[in-house]
Short mmCIF file of N, CA and C and ligand atoms in Angstrom, two decimals:
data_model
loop_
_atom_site.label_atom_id
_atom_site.label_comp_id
_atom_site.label_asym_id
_atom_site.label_seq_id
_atom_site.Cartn_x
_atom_site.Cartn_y
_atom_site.Cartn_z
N UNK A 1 12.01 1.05 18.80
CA UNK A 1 11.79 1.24 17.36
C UNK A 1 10.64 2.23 17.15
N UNK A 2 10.80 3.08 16.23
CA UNK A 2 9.58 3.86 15.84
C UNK A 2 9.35 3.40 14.43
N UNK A 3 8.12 3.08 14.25
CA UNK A 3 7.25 2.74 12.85
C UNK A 3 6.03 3.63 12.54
N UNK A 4 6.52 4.42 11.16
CA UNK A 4 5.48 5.34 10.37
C UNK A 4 4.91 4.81 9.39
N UNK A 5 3.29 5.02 10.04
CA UNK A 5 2.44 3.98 9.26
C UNK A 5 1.43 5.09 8.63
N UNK A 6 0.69 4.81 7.77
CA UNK A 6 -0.53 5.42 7.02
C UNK A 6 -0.74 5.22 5.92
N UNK A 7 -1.64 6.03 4.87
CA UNK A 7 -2.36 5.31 4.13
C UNK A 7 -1.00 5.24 2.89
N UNK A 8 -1.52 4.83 1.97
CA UNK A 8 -0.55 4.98 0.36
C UNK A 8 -0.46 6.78 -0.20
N UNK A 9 0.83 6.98 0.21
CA UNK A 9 1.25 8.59 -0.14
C UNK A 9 1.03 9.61 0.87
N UNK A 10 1.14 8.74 1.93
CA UNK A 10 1.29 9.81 3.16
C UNK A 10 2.37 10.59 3.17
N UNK A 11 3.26 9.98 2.75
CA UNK A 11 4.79 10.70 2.72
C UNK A 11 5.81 9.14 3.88
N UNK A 12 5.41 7.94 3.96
CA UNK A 12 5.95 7.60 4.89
C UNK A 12 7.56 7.52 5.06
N UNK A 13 7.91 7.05 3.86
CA UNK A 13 9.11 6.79 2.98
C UNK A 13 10.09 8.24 3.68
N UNK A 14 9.66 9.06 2.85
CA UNK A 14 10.24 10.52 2.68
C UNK A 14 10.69 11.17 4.25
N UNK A 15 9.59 10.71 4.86
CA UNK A 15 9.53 11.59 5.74
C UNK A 15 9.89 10.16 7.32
N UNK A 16 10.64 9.44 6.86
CA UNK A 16 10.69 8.26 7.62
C UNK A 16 12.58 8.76 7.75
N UNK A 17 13.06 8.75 6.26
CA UNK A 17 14.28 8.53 6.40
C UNK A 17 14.80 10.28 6.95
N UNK A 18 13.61 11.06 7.02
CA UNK A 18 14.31 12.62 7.21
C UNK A 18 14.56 11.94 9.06
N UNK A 19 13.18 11.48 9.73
CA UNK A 19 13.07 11.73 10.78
C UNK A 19 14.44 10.80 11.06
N UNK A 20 15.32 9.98 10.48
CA UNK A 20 15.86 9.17 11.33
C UNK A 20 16.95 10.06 10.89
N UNK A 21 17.56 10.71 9.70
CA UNK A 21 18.78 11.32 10.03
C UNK A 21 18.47 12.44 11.27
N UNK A 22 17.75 12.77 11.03
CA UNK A 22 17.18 14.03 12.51
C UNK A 22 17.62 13.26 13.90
N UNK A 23 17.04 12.02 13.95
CA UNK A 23 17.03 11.80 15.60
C UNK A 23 18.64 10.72 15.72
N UNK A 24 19.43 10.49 14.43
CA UNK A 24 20.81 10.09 14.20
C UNK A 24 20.29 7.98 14.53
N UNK A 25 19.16 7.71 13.96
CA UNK A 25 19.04 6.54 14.03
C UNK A 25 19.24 5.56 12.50
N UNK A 26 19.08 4.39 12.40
CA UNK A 26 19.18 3.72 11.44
C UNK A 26 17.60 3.74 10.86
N UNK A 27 18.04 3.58 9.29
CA UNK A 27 15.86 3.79 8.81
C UNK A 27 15.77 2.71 8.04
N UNK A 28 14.65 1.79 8.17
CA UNK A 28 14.37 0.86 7.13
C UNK A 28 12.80 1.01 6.29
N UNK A 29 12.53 1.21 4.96
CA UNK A 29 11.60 0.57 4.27
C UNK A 29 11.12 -0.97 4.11
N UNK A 30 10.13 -1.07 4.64
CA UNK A 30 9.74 -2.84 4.76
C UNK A 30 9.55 -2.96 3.47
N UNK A 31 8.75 -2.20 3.05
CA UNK A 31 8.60 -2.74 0.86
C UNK A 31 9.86 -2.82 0.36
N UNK A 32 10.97 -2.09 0.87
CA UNK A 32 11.98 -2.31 0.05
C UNK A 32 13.01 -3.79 0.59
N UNK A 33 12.52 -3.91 1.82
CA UNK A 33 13.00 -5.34 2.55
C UNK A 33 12.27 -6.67 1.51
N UNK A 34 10.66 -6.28 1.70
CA UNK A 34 10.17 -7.10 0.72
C UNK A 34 10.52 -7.44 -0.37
N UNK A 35 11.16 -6.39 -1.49
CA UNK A 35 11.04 -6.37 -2.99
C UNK A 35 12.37 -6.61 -3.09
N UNK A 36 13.91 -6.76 -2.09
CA UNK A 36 15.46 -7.13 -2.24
C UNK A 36 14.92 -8.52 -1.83
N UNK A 37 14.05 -9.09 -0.98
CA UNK A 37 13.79 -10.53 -0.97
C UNK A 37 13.48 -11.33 -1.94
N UNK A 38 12.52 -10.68 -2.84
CA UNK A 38 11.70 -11.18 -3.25
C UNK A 38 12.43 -11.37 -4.80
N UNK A 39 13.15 -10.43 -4.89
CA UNK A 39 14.31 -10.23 -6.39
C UNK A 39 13.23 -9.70 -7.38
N UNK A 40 12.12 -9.09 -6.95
CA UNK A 40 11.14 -8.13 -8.21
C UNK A 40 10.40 -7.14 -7.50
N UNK A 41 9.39 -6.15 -8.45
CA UNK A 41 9.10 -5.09 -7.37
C UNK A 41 7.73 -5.68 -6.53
N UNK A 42 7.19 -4.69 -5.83
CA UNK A 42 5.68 -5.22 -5.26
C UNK A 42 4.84 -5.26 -6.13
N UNK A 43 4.38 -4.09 -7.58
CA UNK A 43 3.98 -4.61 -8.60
C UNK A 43 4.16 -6.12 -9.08
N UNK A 44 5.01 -6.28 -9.30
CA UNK A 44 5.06 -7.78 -9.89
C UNK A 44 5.01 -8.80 -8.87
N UNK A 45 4.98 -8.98 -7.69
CA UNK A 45 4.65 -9.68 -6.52
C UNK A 45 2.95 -10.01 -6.57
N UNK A 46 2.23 -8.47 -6.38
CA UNK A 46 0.89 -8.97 -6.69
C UNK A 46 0.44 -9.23 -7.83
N UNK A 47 1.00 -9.32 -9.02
CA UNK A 47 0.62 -10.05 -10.55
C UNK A 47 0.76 -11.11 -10.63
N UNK A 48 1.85 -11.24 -9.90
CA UNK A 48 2.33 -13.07 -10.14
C UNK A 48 1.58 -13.97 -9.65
N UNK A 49 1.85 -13.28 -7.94
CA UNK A 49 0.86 -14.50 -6.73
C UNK A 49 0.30 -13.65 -6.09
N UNK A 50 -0.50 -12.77 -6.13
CA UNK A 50 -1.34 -12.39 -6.01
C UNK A 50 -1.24 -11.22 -4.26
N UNK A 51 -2.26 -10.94 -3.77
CA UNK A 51 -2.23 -9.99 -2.48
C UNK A 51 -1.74 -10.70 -1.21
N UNK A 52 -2.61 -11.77 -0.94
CA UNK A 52 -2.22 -12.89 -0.27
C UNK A 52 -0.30 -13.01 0.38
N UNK A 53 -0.17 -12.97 -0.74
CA UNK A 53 1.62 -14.03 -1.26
C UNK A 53 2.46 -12.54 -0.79
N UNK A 54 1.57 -10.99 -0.87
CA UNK A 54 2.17 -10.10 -0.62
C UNK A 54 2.57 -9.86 0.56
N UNK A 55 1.26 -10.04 1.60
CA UNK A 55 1.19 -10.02 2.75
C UNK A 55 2.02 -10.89 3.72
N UNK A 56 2.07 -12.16 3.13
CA UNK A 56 3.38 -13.29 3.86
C UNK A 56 4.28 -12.91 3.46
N UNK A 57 4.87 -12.04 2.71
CA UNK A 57 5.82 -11.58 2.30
C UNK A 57 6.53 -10.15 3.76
N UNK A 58 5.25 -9.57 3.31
CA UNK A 58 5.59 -8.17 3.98
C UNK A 58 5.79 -8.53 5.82
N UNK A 59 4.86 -9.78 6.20
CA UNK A 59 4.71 -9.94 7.81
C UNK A 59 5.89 -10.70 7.80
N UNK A 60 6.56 -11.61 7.21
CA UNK A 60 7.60 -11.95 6.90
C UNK A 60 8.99 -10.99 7.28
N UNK A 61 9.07 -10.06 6.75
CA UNK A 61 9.89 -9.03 6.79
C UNK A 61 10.24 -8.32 7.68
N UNK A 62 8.62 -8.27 8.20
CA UNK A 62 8.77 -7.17 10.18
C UNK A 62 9.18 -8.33 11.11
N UNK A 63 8.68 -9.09 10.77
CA UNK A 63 9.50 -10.81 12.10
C UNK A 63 10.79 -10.22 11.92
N UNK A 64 11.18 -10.69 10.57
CA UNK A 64 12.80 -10.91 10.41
C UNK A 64 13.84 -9.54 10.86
N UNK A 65 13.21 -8.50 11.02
CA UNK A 65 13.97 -7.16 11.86
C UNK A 65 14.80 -7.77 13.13
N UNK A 66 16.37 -7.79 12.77
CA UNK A 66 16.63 -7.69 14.08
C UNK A 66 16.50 -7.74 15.72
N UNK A 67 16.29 -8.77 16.48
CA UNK A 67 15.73 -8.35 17.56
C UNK A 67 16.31 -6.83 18.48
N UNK A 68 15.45 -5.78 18.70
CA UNK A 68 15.98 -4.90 19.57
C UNK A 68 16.92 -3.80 18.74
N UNK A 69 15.96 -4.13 17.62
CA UNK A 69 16.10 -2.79 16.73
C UNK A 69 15.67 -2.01 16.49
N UNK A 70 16.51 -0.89 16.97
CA UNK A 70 16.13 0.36 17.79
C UNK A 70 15.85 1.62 16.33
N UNK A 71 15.84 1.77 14.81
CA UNK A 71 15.78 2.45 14.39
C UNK A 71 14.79 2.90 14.12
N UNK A 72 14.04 3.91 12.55
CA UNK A 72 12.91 4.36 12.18
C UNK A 72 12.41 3.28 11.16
N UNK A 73 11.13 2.71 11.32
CA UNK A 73 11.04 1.93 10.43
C UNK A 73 9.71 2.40 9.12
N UNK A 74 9.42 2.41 7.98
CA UNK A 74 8.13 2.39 7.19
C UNK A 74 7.29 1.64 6.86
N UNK A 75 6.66 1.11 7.23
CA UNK A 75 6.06 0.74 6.81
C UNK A 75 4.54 0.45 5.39
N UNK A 76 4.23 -0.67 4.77
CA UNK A 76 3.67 -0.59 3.73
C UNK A 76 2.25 0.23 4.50
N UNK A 77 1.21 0.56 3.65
CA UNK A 77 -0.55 1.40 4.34
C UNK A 77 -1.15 -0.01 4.97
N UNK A 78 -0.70 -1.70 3.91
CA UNK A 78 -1.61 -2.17 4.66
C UNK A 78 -0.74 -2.98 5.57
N UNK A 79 0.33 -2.70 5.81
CA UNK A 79 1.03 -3.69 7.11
C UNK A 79 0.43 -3.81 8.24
N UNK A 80 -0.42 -2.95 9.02
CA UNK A 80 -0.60 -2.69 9.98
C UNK A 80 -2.38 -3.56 10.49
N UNK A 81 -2.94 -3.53 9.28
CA UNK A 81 -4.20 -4.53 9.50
C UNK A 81 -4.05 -5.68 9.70
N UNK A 82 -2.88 -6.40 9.83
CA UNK A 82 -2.41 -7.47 10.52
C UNK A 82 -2.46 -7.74 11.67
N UNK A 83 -2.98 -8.55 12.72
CA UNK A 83 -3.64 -8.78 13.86
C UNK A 83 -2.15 -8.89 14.53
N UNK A 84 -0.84 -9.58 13.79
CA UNK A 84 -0.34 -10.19 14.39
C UNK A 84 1.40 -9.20 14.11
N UNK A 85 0.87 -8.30 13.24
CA UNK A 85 1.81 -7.28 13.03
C UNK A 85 1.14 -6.25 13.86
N UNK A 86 0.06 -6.14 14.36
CA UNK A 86 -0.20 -5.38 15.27
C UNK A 86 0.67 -5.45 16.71
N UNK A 87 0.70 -6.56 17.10
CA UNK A 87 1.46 -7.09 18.10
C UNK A 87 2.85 -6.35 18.09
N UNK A 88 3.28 -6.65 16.96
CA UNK A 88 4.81 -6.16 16.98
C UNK A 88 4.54 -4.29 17.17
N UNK A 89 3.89 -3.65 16.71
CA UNK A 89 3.76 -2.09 16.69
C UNK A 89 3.16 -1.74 18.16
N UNK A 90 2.69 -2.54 18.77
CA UNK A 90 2.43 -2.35 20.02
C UNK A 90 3.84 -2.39 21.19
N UNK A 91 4.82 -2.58 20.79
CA UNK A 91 5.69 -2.61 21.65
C UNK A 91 6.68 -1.68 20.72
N UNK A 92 6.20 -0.79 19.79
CA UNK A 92 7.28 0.12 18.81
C UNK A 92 6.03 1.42 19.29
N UNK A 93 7.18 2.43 19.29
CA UNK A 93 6.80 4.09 19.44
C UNK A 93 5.92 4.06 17.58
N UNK A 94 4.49 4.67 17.15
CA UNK A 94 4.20 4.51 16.19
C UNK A 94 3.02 5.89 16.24
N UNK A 95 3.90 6.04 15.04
CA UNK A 95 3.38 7.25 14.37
C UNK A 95 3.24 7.14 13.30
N UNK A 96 1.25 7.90 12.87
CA UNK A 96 0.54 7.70 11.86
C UNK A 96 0.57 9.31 11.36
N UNK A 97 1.41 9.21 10.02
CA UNK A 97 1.02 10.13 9.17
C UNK A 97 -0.55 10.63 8.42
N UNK A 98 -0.91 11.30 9.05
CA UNK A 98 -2.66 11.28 8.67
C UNK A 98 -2.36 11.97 7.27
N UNK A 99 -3.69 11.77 6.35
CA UNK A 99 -3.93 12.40 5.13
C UNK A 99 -5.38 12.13 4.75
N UNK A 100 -6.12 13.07 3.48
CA UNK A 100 -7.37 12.80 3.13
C UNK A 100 -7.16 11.98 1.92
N UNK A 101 -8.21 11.38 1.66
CA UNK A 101 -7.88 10.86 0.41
C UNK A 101 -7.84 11.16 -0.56
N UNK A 102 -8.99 12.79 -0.78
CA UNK A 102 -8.22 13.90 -2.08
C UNK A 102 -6.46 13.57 -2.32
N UNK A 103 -6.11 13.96 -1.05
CA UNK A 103 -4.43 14.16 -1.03
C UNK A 103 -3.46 13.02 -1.41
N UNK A 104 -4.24 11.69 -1.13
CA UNK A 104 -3.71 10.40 -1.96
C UNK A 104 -3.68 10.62 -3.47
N UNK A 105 -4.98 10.92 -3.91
CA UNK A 105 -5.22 10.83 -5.23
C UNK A 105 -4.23 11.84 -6.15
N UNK A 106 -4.67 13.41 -5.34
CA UNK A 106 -3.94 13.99 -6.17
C UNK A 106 -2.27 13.85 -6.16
N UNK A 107 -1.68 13.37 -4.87
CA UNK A 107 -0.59 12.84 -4.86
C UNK A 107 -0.01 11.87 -6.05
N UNK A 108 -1.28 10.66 -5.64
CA UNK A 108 -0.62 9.70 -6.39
C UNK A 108 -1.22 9.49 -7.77
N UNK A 109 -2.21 10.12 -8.25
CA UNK A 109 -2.95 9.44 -9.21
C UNK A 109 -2.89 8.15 -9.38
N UNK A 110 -2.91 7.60 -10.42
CA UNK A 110 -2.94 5.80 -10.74
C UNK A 110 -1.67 4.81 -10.51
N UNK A 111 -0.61 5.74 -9.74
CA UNK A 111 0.54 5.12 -9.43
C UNK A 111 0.54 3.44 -10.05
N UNK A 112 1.14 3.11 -10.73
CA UNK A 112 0.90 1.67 -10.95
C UNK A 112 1.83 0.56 -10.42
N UNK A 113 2.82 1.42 -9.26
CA UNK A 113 3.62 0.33 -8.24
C UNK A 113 3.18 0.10 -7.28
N UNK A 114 2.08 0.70 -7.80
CA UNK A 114 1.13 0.62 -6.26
C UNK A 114 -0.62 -0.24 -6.53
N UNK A 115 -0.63 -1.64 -6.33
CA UNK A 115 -1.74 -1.81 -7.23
C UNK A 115 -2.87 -1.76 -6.12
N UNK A 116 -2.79 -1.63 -5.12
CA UNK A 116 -4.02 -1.19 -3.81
C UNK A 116 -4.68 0.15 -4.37
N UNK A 117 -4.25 1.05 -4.86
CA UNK A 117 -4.69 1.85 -5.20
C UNK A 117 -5.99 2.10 -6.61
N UNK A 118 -5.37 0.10 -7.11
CA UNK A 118 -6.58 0.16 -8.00
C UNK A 118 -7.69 -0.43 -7.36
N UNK A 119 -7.63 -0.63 -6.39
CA UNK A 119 -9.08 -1.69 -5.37
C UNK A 119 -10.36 -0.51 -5.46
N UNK A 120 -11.72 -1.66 -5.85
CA UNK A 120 -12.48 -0.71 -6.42
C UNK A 120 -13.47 -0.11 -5.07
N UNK A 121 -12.74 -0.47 -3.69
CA UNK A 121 -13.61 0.44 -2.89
C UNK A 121 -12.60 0.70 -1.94
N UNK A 122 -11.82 2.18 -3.02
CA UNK A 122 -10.75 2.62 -2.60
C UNK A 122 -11.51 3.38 -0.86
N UNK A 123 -12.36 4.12 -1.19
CA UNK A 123 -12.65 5.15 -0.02
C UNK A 123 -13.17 4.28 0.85
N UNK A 124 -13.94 3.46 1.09
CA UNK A 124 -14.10 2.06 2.26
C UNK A 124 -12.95 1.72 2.91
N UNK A 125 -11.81 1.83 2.09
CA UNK A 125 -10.60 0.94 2.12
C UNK A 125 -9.98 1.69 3.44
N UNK A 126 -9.75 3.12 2.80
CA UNK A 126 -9.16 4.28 3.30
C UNK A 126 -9.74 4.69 5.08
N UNK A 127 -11.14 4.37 4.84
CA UNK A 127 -11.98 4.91 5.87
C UNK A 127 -11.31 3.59 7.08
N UNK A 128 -12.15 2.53 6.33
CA UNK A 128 -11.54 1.37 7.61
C UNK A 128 -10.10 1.16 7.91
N UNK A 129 -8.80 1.39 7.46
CA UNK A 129 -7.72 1.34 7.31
C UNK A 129 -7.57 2.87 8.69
N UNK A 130 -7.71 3.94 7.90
CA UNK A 130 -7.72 5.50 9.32
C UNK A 130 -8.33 5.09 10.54
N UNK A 131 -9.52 4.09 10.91
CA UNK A 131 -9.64 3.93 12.53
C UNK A 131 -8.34 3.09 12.94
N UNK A 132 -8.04 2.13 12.34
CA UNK A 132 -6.88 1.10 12.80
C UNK A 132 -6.00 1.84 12.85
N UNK A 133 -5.47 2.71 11.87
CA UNK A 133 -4.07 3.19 12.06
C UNK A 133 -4.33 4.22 13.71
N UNK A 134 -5.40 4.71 13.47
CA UNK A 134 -5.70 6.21 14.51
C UNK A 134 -5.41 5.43 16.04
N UNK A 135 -6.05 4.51 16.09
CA UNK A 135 -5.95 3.08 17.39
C UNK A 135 -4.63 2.41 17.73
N UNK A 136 -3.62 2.84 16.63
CA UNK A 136 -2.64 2.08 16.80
C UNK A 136 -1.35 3.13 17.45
N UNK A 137 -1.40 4.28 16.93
CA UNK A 137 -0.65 5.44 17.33
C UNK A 137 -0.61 6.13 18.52
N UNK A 138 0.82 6.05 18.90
CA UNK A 138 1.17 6.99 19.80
C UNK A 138 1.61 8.40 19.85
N UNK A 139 1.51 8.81 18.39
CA UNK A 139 1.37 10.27 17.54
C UNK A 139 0.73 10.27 16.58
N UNK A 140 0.07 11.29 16.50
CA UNK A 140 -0.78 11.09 15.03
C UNK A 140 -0.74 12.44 14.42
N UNK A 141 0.25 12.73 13.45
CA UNK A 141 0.54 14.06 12.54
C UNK A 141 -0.52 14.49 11.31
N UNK A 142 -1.19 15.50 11.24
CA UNK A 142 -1.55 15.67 10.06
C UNK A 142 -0.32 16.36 8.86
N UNK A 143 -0.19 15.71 7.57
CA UNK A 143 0.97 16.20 6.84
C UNK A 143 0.36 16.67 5.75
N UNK A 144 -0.71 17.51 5.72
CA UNK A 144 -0.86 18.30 4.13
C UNK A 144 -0.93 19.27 4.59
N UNK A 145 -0.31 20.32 3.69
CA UNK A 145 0.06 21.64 3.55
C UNK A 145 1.70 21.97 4.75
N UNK A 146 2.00 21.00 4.85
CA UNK A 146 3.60 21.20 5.62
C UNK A 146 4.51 20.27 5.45
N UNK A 147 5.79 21.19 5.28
CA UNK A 147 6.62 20.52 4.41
C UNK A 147 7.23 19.42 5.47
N UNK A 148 7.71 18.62 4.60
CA UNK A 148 8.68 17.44 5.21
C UNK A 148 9.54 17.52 6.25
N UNK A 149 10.33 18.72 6.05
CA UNK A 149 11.26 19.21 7.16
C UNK A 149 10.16 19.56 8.57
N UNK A 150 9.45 20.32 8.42
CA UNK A 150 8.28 21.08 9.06
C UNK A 150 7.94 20.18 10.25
N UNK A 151 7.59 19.04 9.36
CA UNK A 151 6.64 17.56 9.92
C UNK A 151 8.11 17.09 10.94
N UNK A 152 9.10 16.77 10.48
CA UNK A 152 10.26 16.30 11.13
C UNK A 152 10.46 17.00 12.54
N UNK A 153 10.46 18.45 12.03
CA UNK A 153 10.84 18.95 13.69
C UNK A 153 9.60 19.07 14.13
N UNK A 154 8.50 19.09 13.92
CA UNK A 154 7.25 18.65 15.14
C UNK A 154 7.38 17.76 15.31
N UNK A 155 7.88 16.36 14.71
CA UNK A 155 7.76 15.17 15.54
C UNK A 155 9.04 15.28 16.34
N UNK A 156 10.19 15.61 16.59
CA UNK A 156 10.88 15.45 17.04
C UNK A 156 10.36 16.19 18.71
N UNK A 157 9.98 17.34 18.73
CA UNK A 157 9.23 17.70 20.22
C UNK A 157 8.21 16.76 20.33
N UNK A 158 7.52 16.31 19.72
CA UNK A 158 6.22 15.22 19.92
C UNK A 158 6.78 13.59 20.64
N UNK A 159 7.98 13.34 19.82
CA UNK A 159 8.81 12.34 20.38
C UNK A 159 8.88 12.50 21.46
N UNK A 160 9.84 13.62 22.21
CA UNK A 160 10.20 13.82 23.32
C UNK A 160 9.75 14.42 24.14
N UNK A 161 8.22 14.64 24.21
CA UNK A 161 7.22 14.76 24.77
C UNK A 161 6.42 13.86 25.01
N UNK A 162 6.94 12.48 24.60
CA UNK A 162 6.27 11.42 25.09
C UNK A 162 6.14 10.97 26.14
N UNK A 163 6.13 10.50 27.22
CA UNK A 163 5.48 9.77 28.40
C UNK A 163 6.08 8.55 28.27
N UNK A 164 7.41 7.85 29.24
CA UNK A 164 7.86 6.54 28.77
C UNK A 164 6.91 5.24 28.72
N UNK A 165 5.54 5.24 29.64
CA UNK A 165 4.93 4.25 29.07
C UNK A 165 4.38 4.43 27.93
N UNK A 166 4.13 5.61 27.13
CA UNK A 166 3.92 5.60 25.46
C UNK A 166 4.19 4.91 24.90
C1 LIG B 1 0.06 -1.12 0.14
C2 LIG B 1 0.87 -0.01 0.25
C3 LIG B 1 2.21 0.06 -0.36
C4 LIG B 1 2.79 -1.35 -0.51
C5 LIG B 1 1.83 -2.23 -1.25
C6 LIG B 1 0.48 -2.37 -0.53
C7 LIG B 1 -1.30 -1.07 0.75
O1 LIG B 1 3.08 0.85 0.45
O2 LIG B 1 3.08 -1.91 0.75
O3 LIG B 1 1.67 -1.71 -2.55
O4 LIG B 1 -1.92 -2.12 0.96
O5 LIG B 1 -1.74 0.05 1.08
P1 LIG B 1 2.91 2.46 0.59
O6 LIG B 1 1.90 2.70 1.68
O7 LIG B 1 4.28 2.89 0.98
O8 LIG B 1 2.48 2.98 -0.72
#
């Protein structure tokens, strides 16, 4: 399995489902696993019951994958600070879309499906969140100023330039 992780508006989504028609694999969004479970969006998940209720939700979701499923997966920015979703990405090929957090902002401005983005120590957030992801990767892309396609075929030599114990 390969899982593309990073912060909120890395491009994970976008650039998750290019890489899997590219390498002819199956692609899943975990938020969107979350939010067909859950029968509402992640906005209304953390309004209701809060961040907590999100997170059993979302670790919930990476268990329930298929055993020995081999596709591209996305993951949410904070899936990965999970001690115990760490576990699972440790035995998945994982690649961190890097970005600054200018590039969040101006990306996303106040996105409001996104309520992490209102946490009031966004750049703390960002900072401690980039060592974990950087620690967790077995590629680590920078994606501003290159396009989607761009990013796709460098990872695709980066893939297969991997090293099988990678
Ligand atoms: C979150 C990121 C979101 C989503 C949820 C929480 C976070 O996914 O999982 O809103 O904690 O950073 P994206 O990274 O795809 O925006």
């Amino acid at each position: 399995m390969i899982v593309l992780i990073g912060f909120m508006g890395a491009g994970k989504t976008t650039i998750g489902a290019l890489l899997a028609t590219a390498i002819d694999r199956p692609f899943i969004d975990l938020d969107r696993l979350v939010e067909n479970s859950a029968g509402c969006t992640i906005a209304q998940i953390f309004s209701r019951w809060g961040e907590a209720d999100f997170r059993r939700r979302e670790f919930e979701a990476l268990q329930h994958l298929p055993a020995g499923w081999n596709g591209v997966l996305a993951v949410g920015g904070g899936a990965p600070m999970h001690p115990e979703a760490q576990l699972v990405l440790n035995s998945a090929t994982v690649i961190y879309l890097q970005t600054s957090l200018d590039h969040v902002i101006a990306r996303l401005g106040n996105d409001p499906s996104r309520p992490m983005l209102r946490n009031k120590n966004l750049e703390e957030l960002f900072n401690a969140r980039s060592v974990i992801y950087g620690a967790l990767a077995d590629i680590t892309i920078w994606v501003e100023d290159i396009t989607p396609d761009q990013i796709v075929t460098n990872l695709k030599s980066l893939l297969a330039n991997l090293k099988p114990t990678d």
